[in-house]
Coordinates of C-alpha atoms in Angstrom, one line a residue:
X1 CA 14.8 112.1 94.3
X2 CA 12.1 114.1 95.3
X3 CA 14.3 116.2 97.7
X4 CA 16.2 117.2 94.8
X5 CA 13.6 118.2 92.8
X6 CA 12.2 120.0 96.1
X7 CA 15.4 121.7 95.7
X8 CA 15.2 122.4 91.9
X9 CA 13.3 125.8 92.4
X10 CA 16.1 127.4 94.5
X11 CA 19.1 125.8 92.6
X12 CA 17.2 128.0 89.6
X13 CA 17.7 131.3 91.4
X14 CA 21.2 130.4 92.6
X15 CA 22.4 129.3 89.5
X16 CA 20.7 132.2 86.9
X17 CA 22.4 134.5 89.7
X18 CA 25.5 133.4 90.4
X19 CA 26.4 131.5 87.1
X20 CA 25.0 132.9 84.3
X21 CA 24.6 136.8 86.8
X22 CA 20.7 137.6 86.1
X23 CA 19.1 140.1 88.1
X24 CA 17.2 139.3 91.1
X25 CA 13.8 140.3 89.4
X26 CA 14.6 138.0 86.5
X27 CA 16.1 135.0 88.6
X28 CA 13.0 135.1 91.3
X29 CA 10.7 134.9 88.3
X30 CA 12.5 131.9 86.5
X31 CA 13.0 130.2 90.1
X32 CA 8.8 131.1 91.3
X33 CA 8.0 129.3 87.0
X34 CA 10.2 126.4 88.3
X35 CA 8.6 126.1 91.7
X36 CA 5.2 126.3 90.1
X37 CA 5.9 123.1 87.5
X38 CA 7.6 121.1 90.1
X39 CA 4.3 121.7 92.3
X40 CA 2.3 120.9 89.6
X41 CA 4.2 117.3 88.2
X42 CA 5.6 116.4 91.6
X43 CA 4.0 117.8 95.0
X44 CA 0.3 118.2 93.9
X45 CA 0.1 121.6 93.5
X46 CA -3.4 122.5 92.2
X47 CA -5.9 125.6 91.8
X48 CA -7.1 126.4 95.4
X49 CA -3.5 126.0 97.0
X50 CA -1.9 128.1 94.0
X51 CA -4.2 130.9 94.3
X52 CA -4.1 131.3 98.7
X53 CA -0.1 130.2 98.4
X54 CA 0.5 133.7 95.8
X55 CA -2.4 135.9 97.5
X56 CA -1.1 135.1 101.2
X57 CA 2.4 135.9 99.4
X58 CA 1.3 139.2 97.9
X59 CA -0.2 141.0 101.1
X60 CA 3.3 140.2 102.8
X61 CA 4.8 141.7 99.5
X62 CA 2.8 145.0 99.8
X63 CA 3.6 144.9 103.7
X64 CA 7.3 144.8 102.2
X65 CA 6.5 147.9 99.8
X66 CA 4.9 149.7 102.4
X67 CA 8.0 150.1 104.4
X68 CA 10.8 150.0 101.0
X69 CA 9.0 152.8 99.0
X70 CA 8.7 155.1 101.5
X71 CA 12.0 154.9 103.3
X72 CA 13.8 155.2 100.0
X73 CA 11.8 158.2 99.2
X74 CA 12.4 159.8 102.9
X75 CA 16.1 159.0 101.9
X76 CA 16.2 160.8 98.6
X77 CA 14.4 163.7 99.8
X78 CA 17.8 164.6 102.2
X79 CA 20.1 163.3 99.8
X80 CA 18.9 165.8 96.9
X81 CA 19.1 168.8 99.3
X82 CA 22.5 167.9 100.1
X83 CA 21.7 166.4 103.6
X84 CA 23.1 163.2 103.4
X85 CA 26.8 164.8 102.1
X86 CA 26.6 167.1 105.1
X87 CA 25.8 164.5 107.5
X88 CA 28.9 162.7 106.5
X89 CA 31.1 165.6 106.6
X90 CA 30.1 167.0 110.0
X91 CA 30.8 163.3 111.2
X92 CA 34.3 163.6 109.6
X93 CA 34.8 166.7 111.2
X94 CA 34.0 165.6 114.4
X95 CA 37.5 162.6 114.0
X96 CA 40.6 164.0 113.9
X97 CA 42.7 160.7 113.7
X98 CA 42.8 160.0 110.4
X99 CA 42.6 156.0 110.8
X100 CA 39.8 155.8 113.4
X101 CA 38.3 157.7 111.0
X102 CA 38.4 155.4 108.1
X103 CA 37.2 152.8 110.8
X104 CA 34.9 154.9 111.9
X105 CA 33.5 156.0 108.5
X106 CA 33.5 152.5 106.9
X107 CA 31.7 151.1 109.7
X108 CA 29.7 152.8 111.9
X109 CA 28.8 155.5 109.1
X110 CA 28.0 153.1 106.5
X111 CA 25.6 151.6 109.2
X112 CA 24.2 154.3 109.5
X113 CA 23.0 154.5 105.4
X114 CA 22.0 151.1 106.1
X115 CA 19.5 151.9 108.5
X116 CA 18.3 154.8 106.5
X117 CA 18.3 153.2 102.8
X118 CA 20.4 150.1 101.6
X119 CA 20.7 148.5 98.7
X120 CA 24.3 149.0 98.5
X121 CA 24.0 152.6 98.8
X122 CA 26.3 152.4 102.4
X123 CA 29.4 151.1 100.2
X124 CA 28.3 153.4 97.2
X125 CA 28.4 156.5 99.0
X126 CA 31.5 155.4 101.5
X127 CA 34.0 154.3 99.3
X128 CA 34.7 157.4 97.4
X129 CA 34.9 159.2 101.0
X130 CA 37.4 156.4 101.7
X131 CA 39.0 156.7 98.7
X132 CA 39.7 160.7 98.9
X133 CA 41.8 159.4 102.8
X134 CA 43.8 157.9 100.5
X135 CA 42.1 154.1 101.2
X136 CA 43.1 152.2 97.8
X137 CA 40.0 151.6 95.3
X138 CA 39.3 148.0 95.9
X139 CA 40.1 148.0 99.6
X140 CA 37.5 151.6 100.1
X141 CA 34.8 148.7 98.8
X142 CA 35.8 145.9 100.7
X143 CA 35.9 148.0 104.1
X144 CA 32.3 149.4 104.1
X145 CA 31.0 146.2 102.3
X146 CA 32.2 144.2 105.8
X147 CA 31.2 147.6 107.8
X148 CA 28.1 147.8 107.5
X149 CA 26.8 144.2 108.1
X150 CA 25.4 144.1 111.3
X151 CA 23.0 146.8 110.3
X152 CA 21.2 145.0 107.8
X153 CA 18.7 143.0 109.5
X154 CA 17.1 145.9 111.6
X155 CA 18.2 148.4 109.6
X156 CA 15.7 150.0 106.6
X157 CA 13.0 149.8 109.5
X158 CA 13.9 146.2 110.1
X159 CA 12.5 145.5 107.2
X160 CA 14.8 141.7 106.6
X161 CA 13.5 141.0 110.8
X162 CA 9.9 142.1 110.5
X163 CA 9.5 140.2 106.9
X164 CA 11.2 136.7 108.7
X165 CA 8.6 137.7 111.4
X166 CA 5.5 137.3 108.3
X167 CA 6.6 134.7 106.5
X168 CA 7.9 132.3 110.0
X169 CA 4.4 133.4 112.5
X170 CA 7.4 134.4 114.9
X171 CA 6.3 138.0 116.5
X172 CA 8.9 140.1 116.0
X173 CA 9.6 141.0 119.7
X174 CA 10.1 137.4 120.5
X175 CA 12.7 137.3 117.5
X176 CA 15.1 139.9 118.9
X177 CA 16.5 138.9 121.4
X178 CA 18.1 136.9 120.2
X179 CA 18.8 138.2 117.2
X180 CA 20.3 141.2 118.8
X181 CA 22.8 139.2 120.8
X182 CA 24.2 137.6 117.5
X183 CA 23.9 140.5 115.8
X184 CA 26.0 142.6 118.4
X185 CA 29.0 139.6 118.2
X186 CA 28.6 140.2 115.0
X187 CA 29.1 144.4 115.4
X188 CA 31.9 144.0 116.9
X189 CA 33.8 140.8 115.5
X190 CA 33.1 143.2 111.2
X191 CA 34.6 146.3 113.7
X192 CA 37.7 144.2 114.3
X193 CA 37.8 143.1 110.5
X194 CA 37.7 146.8 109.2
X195 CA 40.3 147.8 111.6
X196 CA 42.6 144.9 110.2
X197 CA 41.9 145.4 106.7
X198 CA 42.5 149.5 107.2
X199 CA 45.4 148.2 108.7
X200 CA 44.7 150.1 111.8
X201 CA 45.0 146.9 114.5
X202 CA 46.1 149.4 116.9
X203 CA 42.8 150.9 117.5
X204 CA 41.3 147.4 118.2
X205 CA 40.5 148.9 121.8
X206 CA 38.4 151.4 120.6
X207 CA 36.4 149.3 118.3
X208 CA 35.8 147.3 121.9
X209 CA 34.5 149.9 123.5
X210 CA 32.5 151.3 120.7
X211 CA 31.0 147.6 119.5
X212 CA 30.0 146.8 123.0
X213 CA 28.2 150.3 123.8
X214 CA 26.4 150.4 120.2
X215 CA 25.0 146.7 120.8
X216 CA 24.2 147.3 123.9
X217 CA 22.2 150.6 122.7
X218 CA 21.2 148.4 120.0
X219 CA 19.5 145.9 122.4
X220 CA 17.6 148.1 124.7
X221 CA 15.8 150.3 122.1
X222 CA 14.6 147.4 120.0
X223 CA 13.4 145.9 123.4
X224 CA 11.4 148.7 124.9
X225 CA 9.7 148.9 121.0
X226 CA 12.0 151.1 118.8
X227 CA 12.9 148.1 116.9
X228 CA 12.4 150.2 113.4
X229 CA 14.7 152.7 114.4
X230 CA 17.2 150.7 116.8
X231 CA 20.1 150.0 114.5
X232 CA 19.8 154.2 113.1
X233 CA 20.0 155.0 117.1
X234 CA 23.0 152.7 117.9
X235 CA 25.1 152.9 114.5
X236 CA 24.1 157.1 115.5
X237 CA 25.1 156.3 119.2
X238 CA 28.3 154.1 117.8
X239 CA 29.8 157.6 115.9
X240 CA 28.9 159.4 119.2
X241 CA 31.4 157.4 121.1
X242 CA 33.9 156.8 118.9
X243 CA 34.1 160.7 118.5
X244 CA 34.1 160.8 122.2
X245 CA 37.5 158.6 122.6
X246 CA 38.9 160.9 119.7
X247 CA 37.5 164.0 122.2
X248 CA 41.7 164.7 123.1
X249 CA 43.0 165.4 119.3
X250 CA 39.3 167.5 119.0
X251 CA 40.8 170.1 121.8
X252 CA 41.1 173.8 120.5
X253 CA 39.8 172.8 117.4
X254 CA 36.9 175.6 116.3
X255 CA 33.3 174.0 115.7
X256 CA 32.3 173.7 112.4
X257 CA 29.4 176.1 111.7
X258 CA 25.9 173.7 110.7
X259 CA 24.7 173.9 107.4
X260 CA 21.4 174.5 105.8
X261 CA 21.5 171.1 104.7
X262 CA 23.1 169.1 107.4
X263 CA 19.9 170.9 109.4
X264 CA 17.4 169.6 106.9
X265 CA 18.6 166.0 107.2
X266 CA 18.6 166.1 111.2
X267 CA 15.4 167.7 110.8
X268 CA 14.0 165.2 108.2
X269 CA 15.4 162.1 110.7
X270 CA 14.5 163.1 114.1
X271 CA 11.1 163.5 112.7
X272 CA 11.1 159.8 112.1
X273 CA 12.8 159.6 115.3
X274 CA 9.9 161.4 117.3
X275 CA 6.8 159.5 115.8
X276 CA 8.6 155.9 116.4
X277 CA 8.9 157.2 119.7
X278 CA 5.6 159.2 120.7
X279 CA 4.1 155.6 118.9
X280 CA 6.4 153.5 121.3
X281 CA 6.2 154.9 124.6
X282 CA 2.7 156.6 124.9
X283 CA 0.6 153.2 125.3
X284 CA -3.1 154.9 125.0
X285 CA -1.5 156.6 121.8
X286 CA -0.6 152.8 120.6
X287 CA -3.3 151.1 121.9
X288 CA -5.7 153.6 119.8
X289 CA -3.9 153.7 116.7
X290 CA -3.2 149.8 117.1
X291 CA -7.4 148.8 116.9
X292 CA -7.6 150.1 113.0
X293 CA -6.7 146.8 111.2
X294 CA -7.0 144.8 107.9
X295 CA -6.6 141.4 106.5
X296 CA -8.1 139.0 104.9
X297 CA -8.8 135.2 105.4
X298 CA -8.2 132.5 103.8
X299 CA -9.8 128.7 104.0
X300 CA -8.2 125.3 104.8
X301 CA -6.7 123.9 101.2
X302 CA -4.5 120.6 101.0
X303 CA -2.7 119.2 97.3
X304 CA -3.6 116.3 95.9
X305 CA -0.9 114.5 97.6
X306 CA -2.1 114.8 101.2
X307 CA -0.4 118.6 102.4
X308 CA -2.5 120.9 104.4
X309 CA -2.5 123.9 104.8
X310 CA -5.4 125.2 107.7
X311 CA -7.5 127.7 107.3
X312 CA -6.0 131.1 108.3
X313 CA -5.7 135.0 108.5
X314 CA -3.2 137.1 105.7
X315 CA -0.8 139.4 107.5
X316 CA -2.6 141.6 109.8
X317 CA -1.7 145.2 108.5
X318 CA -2.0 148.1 111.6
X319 CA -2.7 151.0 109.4
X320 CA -1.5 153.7 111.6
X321 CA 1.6 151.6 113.8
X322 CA 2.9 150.8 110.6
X323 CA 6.4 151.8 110.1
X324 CA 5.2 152.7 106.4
X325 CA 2.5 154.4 107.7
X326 CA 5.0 156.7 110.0
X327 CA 7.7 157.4 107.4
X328 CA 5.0 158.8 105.3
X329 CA 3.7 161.2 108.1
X330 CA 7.6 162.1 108.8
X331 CA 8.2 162.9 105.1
X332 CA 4.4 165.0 105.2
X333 CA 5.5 166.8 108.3
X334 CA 9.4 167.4 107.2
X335 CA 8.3 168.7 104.0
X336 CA 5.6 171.0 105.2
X337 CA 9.1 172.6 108.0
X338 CA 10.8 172.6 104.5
X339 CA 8.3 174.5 102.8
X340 CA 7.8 177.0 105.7
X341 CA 10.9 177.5 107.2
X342 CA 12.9 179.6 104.7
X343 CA 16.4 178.6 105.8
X344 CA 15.9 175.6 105.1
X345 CA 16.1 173.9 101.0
X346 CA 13.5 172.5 99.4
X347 CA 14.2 169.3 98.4
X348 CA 13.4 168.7 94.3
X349 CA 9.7 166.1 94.2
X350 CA 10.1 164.8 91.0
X351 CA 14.1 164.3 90.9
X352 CA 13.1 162.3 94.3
X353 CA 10.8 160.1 92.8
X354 CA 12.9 159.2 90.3
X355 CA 15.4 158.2 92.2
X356 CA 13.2 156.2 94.4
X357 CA 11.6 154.2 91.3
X358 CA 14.9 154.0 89.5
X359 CA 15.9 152.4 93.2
X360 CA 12.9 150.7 94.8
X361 CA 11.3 149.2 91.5
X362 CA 14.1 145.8 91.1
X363 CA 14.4 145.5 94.8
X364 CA 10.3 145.5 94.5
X365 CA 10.1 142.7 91.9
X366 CA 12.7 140.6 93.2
X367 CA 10.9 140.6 96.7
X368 CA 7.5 140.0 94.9
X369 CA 8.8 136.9 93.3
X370 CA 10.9 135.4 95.7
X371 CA 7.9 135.8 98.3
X372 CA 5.9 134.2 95.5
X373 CA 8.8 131.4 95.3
X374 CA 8.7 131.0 99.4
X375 CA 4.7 130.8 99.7
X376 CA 4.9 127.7 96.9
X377 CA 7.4 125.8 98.5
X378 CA 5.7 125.9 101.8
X379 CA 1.8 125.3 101.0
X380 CA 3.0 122.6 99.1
X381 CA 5.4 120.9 101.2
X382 CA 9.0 121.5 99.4
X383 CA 10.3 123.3 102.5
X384 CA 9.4 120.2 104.8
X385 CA 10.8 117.4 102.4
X386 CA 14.2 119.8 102.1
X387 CA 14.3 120.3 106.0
X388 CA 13.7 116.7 106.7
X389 CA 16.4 116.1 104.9
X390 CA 19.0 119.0 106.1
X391 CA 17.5 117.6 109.9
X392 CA 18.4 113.9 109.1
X393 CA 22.0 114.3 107.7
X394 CA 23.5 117.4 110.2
X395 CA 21.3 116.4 112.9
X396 CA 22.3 118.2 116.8
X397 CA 25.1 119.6 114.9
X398 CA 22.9 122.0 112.2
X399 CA 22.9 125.0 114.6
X400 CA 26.7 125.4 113.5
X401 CA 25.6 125.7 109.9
X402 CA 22.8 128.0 110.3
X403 CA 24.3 130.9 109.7
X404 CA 25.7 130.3 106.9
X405 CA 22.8 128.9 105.0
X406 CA 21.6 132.5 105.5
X407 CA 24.8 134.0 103.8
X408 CA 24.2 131.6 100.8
X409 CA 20.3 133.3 100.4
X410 CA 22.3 136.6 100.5
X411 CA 25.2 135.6 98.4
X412 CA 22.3 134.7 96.0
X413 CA 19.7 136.3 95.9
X414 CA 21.7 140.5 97.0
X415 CA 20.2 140.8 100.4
X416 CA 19.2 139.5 103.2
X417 CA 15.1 140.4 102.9
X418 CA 15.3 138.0 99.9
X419 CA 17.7 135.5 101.9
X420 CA 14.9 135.2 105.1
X421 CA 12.1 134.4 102.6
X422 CA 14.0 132.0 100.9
X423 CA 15.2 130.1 103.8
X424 CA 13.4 131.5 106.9
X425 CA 10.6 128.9 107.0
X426 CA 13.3 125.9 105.8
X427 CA 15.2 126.7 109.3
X428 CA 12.1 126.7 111.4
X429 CA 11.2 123.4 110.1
X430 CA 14.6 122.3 110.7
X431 CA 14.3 123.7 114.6
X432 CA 11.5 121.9 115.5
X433 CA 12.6 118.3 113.6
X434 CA 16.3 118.4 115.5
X435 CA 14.4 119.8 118.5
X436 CA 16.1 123.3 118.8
X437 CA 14.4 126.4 119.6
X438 CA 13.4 128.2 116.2
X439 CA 13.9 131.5 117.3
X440 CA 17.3 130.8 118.3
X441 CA 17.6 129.0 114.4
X442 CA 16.2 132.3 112.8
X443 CA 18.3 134.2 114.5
X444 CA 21.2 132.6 113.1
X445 CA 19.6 133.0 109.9
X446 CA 19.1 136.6 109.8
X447 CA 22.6 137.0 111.0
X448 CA 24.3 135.0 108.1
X449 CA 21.9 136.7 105.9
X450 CA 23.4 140.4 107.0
X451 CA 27.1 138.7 107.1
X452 CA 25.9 137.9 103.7
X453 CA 25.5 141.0 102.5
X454 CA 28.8 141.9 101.9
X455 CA 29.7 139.1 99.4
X456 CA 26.3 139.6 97.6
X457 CA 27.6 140.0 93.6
X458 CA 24.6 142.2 93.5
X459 CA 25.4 145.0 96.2
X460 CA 29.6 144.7 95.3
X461 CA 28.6 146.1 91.9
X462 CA 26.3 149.0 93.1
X463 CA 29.0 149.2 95.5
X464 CA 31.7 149.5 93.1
X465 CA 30.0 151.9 90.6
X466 CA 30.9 155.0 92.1
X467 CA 34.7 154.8 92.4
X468 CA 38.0 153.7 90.7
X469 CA 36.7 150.2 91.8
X470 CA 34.0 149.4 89.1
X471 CA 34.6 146.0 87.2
X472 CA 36.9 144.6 90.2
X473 CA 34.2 143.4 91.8
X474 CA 36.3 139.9 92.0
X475 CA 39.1 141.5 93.7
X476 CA 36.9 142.8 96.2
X477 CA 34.9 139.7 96.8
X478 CA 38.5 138.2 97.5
X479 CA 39.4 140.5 100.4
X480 CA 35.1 140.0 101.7
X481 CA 34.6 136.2 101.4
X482 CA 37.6 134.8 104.1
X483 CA 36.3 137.6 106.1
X484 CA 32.5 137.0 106.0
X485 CA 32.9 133.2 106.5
X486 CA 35.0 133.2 109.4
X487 CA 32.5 135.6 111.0
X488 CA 29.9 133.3 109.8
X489 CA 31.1 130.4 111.7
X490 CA 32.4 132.0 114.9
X491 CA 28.3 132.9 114.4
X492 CA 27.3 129.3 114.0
X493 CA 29.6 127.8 116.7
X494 CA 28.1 130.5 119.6
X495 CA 24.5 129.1 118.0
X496 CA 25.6 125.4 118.9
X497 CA 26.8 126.5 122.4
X498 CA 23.2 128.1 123.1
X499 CA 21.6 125.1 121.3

């Protein structure tokens, strides 16, 4: 009994989602109400746990907004000068087969929005692209939606990685590895999926080639520190290559003169590009920047039945390494070339902003309550009693599930940042009960939890508003579902293996 009403709190948010289709602001507030009153009757939740559970939950939420706002804003900024349009055209004129270039555009392209903003904006702005190929409504969803996958866990600054890094104590270097390797199966296995549901099998080579390089790229610049940026550079360095292969058909061909704003978004990007990397690989630089800190800490608390919780620092916040912290000096430093150099537009401030409240403001409350939800369930021992119980019925075996516990949070909840909070601490408990190695566990989780993302009701419908599409959401998540599951468990069984 009390491992269902353990689970009660999450079966909210699943249920207010999926059934009845609330938003993820709405359902994390109903689910973080019900955690609350099941704490309160059932696991002894009482004032001094309540109030270091929700403040310990909001400094990891304002770590979350201090990446989400200003990356959406940086996006914005391009995409109202035209930048983002041109960036996608000079990468179409760059292909000249016409079906590695619907592969091309619906997966390493739509990887590339990823990394730079998503929320559903890779499928938004790819499917119409898809659409004018002659791709058919429905399918010009479905292809991106599987496309862009693999991005979504270090994409957006590595946002969903560095907040399962928070909420799990797991450094984010140390989580990875790992996660890269399952990542880059993952790269290439959704590469092979678009190419069969373009119905381009025959290019299944070049997909090969191009997965393998762009995880490998993928690997090596999270590892020597450009985690933030590493799935921009390899979904970047994925285009290159599969351009590249295409190099034959390109012959005689005249180069496409570079627009004002195509020259703005490069200009906006490789900004961001050169801070990460003046931050990554000048230690001194690092070290000095890395000693301004701030947290705050909290003291020891236990419920009245017998959980404690020790006493411990909030999230440590590096002012200046922040990745926050550097997208706001990129945008400072790309607007003041803007302003300056005269070729250049001027992207419109205010229409910006709106776009980024009108944007960042659900995916803000939705992360503030299901962070809320997540610090509950921990401090007052709902996470252990549901992982005990996972632990004792799957046993050696959960590895092969693991993955797709973390496309359920996604399915759920519309990304896989909400998915990790929701279940990132349930599978490290579950690591150290069966005696697996927890990074290995959250790996797997962060995986599903991008695989996730392309059956997510909540991005399909963003997804779908901008095309021919809209309100056959169903039929897409058809085509998506087979798809994401079978990836999901190919995922789970290489987990077992390495278990």
């Amino acid at each position: 009994m009390q491992t269902f009403l353990a689970l009660v709190p999450i079966l909210i948010v699943l249920i207010l989602m999926l059934g009845l289709r609330w938003s993820s602001p709405l359902a994390g507030l109903a689910g973080w109400v019900g955690g609350i009153l099941v704490g309160l009757l059932v696991f002894g939740l009482n004032w001094p746990v309540f109030w270091v559970s929700q403040a310990k939950g909001l400094m990891l939420t304002f770590n979350v907004m201090l990446m989400l706002w200003p990356a959406i804003f940086l996006y914005n900024l391009v995409d109202k000068v035209g930048g983002i349009k041109a960036i996608s055209t000079a990468m179409e004129q760059r292909v000249h087969d016409k079906g590695w270039l619907l592969i091309m555009q619906s997966w390493m392209l739509s990887a590339t929005i990823e990394s730079l903003a998503g929320f559903g904006l890779p499928i938004a702005m790819v499917a119409p692209l898809l659409i004018t190929l002659g791709v058919p409504p429905v399918m010009a969803v479905a292809a991106p939606a599987v496309g862009h996958t693999w991005a979504s866990s270090t994409g957006g600054m590595a946002l969903s990685l560095r907040l399962l890094s928070d909420i799990t104590h797991y450094p984010p270097e140390m989580l990875f590895p790992l996660s890269a390797l399952l990542l880059g199966i993952s790269m290439i296995l959704s590469g092979m999926a678009v190419a069969f549901m373009l119905k381009e099998k025959s290019h299944w080579w070049r997909v090969l080639i191009v997965g393998v390089v762009a995880a490998g790229i993928h690997y090596i610049t999270g590892a020597t520190g450009l985690l933030s940026v590493s799935a921009l550079i390899a979904s970047i360095a994925g285009f290159a290559v599969g351009t590249w292969l295409n190099r034959r058909r390109a012959n005689g061909d005249e180069k496409a003169p570079t627009s004002p704003a195509l020259l703005a978004g490069l200009i906006a990007y490789g900004i961001l590009v050169v801070i990460m990397l003046l931050v990554s690989l000048i230690p001194p630089l690092a070290a000095w920047l890395s000693q301004f800190t701030w947290t705050l800490t909290f003291p020891a608390v236990a419920t009245s039945t017998g959980v404690a919780t020790p006493a411990e620092e909030g999230y440590l916040f590096h002012i200046f390494t922040h990745p926050g912290t550097l997208i706001l000096a990129a945008i400072a430093i790309a607007l003041l070339v803007f302003r300056f150099v005269k070729a250049l537009p001027m992207p419109d401030l205010k229409a910006s902003l709106k776009s980024t409240l009108r944007s960042g403001m659900p995916a803000s409350l939705g992360t503030l309550f299901m962070i809320g939800l997540s610090s509950t369930m921990e401090h007052t021992g709902m996470t252990l009693v549901l992982a005990n119980a996972l632990s004792a019925n799957a046993g050696s075996v959960y590895p092969l599930f693991s993955p797709l516990i973390g496309v359920l949070g996604s399915f759920a909840t519309g990304s896989n940042v909400n998915s990790n909070v929701l279940f990132g601490v349930l599978q490290r408990e579950i690591a150290t009960l069966i005696g697996a190695s927890p990074v290995l566990l959250l790996a797997a989780q962060t995986t599903g939890g991008s695989l996730g993302s392309s059956i997510a009701p909540a991005k399909l419908a963003l997804g779908t508003s901008t095309s021919a599409a809209k309100g056959h959401e169903g039929d897409v998540l058809r085509i998506t579902l087979p798809i994401c599951l079978g990836i999901a468990i190919i995922i789970g069984v290489v987990t077992l293996m390495i278990a």
